[in-house]
mmCIF file of C-alpha atoms in Angstrom:
data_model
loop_
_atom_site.group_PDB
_atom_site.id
_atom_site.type_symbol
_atom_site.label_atom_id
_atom_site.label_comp_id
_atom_site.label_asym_id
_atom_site.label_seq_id
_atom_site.Cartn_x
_atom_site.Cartn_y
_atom_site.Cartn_z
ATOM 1 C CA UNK M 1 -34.398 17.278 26.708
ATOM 2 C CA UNK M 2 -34.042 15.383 23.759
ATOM 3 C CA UNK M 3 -31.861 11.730 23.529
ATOM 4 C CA UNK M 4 -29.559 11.313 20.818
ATOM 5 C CA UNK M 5 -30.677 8.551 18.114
ATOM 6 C CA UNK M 6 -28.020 6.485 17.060
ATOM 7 C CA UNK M 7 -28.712 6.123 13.265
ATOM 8 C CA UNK M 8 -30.422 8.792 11.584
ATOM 9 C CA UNK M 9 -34.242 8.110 10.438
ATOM 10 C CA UNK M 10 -34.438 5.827 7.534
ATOM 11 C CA UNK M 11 -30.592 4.564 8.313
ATOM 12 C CA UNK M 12 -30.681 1.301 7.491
ATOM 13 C CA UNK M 13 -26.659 0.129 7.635
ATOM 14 C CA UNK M 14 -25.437 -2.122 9.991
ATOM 15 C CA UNK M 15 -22.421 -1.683 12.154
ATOM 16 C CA UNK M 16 -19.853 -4.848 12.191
ATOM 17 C CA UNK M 17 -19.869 -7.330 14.951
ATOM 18 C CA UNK M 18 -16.798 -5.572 16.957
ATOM 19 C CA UNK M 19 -17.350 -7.259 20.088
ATOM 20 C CA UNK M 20 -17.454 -10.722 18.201
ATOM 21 C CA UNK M 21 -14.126 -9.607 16.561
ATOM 22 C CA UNK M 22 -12.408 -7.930 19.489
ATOM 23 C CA UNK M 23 -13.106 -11.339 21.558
ATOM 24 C CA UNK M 24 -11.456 -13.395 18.122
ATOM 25 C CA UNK M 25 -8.457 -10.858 18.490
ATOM 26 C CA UNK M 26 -7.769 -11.653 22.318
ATOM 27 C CA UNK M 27 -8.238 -15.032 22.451
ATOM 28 C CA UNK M 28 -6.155 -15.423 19.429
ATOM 29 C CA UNK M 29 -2.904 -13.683 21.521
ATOM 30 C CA UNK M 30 -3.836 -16.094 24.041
ATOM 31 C CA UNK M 31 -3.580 -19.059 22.075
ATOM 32 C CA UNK M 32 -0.738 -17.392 20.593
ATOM 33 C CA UNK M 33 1.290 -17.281 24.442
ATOM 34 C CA UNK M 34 -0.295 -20.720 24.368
ATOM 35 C CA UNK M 35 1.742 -21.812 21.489
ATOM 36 C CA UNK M 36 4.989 -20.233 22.679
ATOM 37 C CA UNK M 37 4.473 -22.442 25.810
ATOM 38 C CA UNK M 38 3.989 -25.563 24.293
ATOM 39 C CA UNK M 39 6.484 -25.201 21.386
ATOM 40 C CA UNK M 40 8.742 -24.471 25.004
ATOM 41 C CA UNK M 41 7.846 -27.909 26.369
ATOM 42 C CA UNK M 42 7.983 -29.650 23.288
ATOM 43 C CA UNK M 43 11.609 -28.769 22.713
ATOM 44 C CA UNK M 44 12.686 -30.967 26.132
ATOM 45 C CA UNK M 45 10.060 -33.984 24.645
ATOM 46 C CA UNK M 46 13.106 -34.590 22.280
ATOM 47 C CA UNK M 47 16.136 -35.083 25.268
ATOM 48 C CA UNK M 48 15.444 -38.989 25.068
ATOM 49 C CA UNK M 49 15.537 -39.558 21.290
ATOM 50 C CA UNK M 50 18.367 -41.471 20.407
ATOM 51 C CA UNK M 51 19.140 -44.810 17.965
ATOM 52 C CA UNK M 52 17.141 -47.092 20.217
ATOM 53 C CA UNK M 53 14.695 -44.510 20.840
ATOM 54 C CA UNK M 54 11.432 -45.397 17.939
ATOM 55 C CA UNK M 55 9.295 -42.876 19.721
ATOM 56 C CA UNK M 56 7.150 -41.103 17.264
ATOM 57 C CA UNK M 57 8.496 -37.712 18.530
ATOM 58 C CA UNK M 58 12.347 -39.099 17.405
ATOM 59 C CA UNK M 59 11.429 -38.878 13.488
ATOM 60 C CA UNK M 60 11.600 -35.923 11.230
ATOM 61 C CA UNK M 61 7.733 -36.156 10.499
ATOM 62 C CA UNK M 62 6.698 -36.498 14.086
ATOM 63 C CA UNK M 63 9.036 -33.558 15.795
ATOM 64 C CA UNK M 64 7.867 -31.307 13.340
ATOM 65 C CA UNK M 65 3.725 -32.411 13.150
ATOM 66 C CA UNK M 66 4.503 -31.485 17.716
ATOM 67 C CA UNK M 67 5.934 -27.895 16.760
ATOM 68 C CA UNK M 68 3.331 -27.448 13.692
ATOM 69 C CA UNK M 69 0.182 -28.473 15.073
ATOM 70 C CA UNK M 70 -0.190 -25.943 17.737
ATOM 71 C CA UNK M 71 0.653 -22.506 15.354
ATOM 72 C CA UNK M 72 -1.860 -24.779 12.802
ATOM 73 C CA UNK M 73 -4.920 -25.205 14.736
ATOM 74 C CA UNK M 74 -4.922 -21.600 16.333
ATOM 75 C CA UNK M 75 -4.592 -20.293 12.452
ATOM 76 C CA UNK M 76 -7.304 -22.525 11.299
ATOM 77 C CA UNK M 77 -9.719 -22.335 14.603
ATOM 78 C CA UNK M 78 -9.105 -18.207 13.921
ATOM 79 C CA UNK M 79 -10.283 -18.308 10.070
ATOM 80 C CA UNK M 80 -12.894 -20.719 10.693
ATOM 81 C CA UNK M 81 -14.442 -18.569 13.485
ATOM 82 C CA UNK M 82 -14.147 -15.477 11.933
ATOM 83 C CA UNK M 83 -15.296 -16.338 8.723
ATOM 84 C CA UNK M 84 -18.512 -18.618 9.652
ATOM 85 C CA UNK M 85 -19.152 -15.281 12.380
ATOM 86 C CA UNK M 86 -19.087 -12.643 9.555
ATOM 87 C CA UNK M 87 -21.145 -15.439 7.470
ATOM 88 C CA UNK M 88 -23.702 -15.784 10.158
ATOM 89 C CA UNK M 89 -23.838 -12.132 10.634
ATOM 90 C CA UNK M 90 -24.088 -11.253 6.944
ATOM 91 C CA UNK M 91 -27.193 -13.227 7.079
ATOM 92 C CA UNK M 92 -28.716 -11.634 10.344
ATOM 93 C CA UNK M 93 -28.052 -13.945 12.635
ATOM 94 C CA UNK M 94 -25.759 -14.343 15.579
ATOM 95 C CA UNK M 95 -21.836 -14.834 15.019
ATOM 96 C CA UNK M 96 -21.228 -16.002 18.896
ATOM 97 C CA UNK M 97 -22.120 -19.201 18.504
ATOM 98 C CA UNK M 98 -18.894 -20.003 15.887
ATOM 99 C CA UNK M 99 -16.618 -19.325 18.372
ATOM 100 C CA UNK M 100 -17.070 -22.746 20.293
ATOM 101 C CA UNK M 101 -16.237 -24.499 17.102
ATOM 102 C CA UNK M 102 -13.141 -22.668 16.624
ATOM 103 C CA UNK M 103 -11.964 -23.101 20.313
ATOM 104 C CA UNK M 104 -12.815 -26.928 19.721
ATOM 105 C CA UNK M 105 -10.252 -27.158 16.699
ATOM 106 C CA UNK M 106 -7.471 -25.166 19.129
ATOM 107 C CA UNK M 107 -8.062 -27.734 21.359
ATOM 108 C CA UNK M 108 -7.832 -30.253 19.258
ATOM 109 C CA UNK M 109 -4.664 -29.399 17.713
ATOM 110 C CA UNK M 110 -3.268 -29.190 21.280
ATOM 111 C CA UNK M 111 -4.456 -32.630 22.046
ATOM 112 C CA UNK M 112 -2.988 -33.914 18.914
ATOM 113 C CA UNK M 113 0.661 -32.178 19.425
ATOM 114 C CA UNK M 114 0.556 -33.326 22.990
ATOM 115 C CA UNK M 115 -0.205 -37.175 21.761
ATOM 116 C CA UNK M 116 2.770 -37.183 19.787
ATOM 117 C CA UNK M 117 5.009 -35.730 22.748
ATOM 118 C CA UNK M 118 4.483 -37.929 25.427
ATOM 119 C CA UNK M 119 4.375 -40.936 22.807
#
Protein backbone atom coordinates (compact mmCIF):
# COMPACT_ATOMS: atom_id res chain seq x y z
CA UNK A 1 0.00 0.00 0.00
CA UNK A 2 1.43 3.04 -1.08
CA UNK A 3 0.81 6.78 0.86
CA UNK A 4 -0.02 9.61 -1.16
CA UNK A 5 2.87 12.40 -1.36
CA UNK A 6 1.63 15.70 -1.10
CA UNK A 7 3.79 17.59 -3.71
CA UNK A 8 5.05 15.76 -6.53
CA UNK A 9 9.01 14.97 -6.60
CA UNK A 10 11.02 17.98 -7.35
CA UNK A 11 7.81 20.34 -6.32
CA UNK A 12 9.25 23.00 -4.85
CA UNK A 13 6.09 25.72 -4.38
CA UNK A 14 4.87 26.66 -1.27
CA UNK A 15 1.29 26.70 -0.18
CA UNK A 16 0.08 30.15 1.62
CA UNK A 17 -0.15 30.44 5.31
CA UNK A 18 -4.14 29.67 5.42
CA UNK A 19 -4.31 28.95 8.95
CA UNK A 20 -2.38 32.30 9.72
CA UNK A 21 -5.00 34.01 7.44
CA UNK A 22 -8.15 32.15 8.44
CA UNK A 23 -7.22 33.11 12.26
CA UNK A 24 -6.68 37.15 10.79
CA UNK A 25 -10.24 36.65 9.16
CA UNK A 26 -12.03 35.55 12.53
CA UNK A 27 -10.58 37.61 14.83
CA UNK A 28 -11.11 40.48 12.57
CA UNK A 29 -15.29 39.76 12.75
CA UNK A 30 -14.66 39.68 16.30
CA UNK A 31 -13.17 42.90 16.66
CA UNK A 32 -15.61 43.90 14.19
CA UNK A 33 -18.87 42.81 16.87
CA UNK A 34 -16.35 44.47 19.16
CA UNK A 35 -16.67 47.74 17.46
CA UNK A 36 -20.45 47.60 17.05
CA UNK A 37 -20.47 47.26 20.90
CA UNK A 38 -18.47 50.00 21.78
CA UNK A 39 -19.64 52.48 19.08
CA UNK A 40 -23.21 51.19 21.16
CA UNK A 41 -21.84 52.44 24.49
CA UNK A 42 -20.22 55.33 23.23
CA UNK A 43 -23.43 56.79 21.88
CA UNK A 44 -24.95 57.07 25.79
CA UNK A 45 -21.13 58.67 26.83
CA UNK A 46 -22.68 61.82 25.12
CA UNK A 47 -26.28 62.09 27.42
CA UNK A 48 -24.33 64.58 29.83
CA UNK A 49 -22.80 67.00 27.29
CA UNK A 50 -24.29 70.18 27.57
CA UNK A 51 -22.96 74.17 27.75
CA UNK A 52 -21.34 73.61 31.12
CA UNK A 53 -20.29 70.28 30.19
CA UNK A 54 -16.08 70.81 28.85
CA UNK A 55 -15.72 67.08 28.81
CA UNK A 56 -13.50 66.07 26.01
CA UNK A 57 -16.25 63.70 24.69
CA UNK A 58 -18.71 67.14 24.34
CA UNK A 59 -16.49 68.58 21.29
CA UNK A 60 -16.74 67.77 17.67
CA UNK A 61 -13.04 66.42 17.63
CA UNK A 62 -13.39 64.29 20.69
CA UNK A 63 -17.02 62.49 19.89
CA UNK A 64 -15.81 61.62 16.70
CA UNK A 65 -11.79 60.46 17.65
CA UNK A 66 -14.49 57.82 20.48
CA UNK A 67 -16.53 56.51 17.32
CA UNK A 68 -13.26 56.52 14.94
CA UNK A 69 -10.72 54.97 16.95
CA UNK A 70 -12.23 51.63 17.41
CA UNK A 71 -13.17 50.89 13.32
CA UNK A 72 -9.29 52.58 13.06
CA UNK A 73 -7.23 50.37 15.10
CA UNK A 74 -9.01 47.01 14.02
CA UNK A 75 -8.24 48.28 10.19
CA UNK A 76 -4.73 49.12 11.00
CA UNK A 77 -3.95 46.08 13.63
CA UNK A 78 -5.56 43.85 10.42
CA UNK A 79 -3.05 45.35 7.66
CA UNK A 80 -0.24 45.43 9.92
CA UNK A 81 -0.66 41.72 10.83
CA UNK A 82 -1.32 40.51 7.65
CA UNK A 83 1.17 42.22 5.85
CA UNK A 84 4.34 41.76 8.33
CA UNK A 85 2.78 37.69 8.35
CA UNK A 86 2.94 37.35 4.50
CA UNK A 87 6.42 39.38 4.89
CA UNK A 88 7.73 36.97 7.41
CA UNK A 89 6.48 34.10 5.45
CA UNK A 90 7.81 35.29 2.10
CA UNK A 91 11.09 35.08 3.76
CA UNK A 92 10.66 31.52 5.38
CA UNK A 93 9.96 32.26 8.55
CA UNK A 94 6.98 32.13 10.83
CA UNK A 95 3.96 34.69 10.34
CA UNK A 96 2.34 33.78 13.98
CA UNK A 97 4.30 35.78 15.81
CA UNK A 98 2.75 39.29 14.01
CA UNK A 99 -0.38 38.63 15.26
CA UNK A 100 0.39 39.80 18.95
CA UNK A 101 1.45 43.10 17.55
CA UNK A 102 -1.65 43.58 15.72
CA UNK A 103 -3.93 42.54 18.70
CA UNK A 104 -1.73 45.10 20.77
CA UNK A 105 -2.72 48.10 18.36
CA UNK A 106 -6.70 46.80 18.68
CA UNK A 107 -6.21 47.14 22.08
CA UNK A 108 -4.79 50.11 22.06
CA UNK A 109 -7.23 51.87 20.03
CA UNK A 110 -9.86 50.55 22.49
CA UNK A 111 -8.00 51.97 25.38
CA UNK A 112 -7.67 55.22 23.66
CA UNK A 113 -11.59 55.53 22.59
CA UNK A 114 -12.48 54.42 26.06
CA UNK A 115 -10.11 57.38 27.65
CA UNK A 116 -11.93 59.87 25.86
CA UNK A 117 -15.47 58.41 26.98
CA UNK A 118 -15.32 58.29 30.48
CA UNK A 119 -13.25 61.70 30.41
Amino acid sequence: MSTRMRNAPGDTRRRWPTGYLVTIAVLTGGGLMIDMFAFYLSIFATDSCGTDNPAPVCTTFGMLSMWALPWIGLGVATAVSTGLGLMAWRRGRTPWVHLPLGVLLYLASLVGAWTIMVS
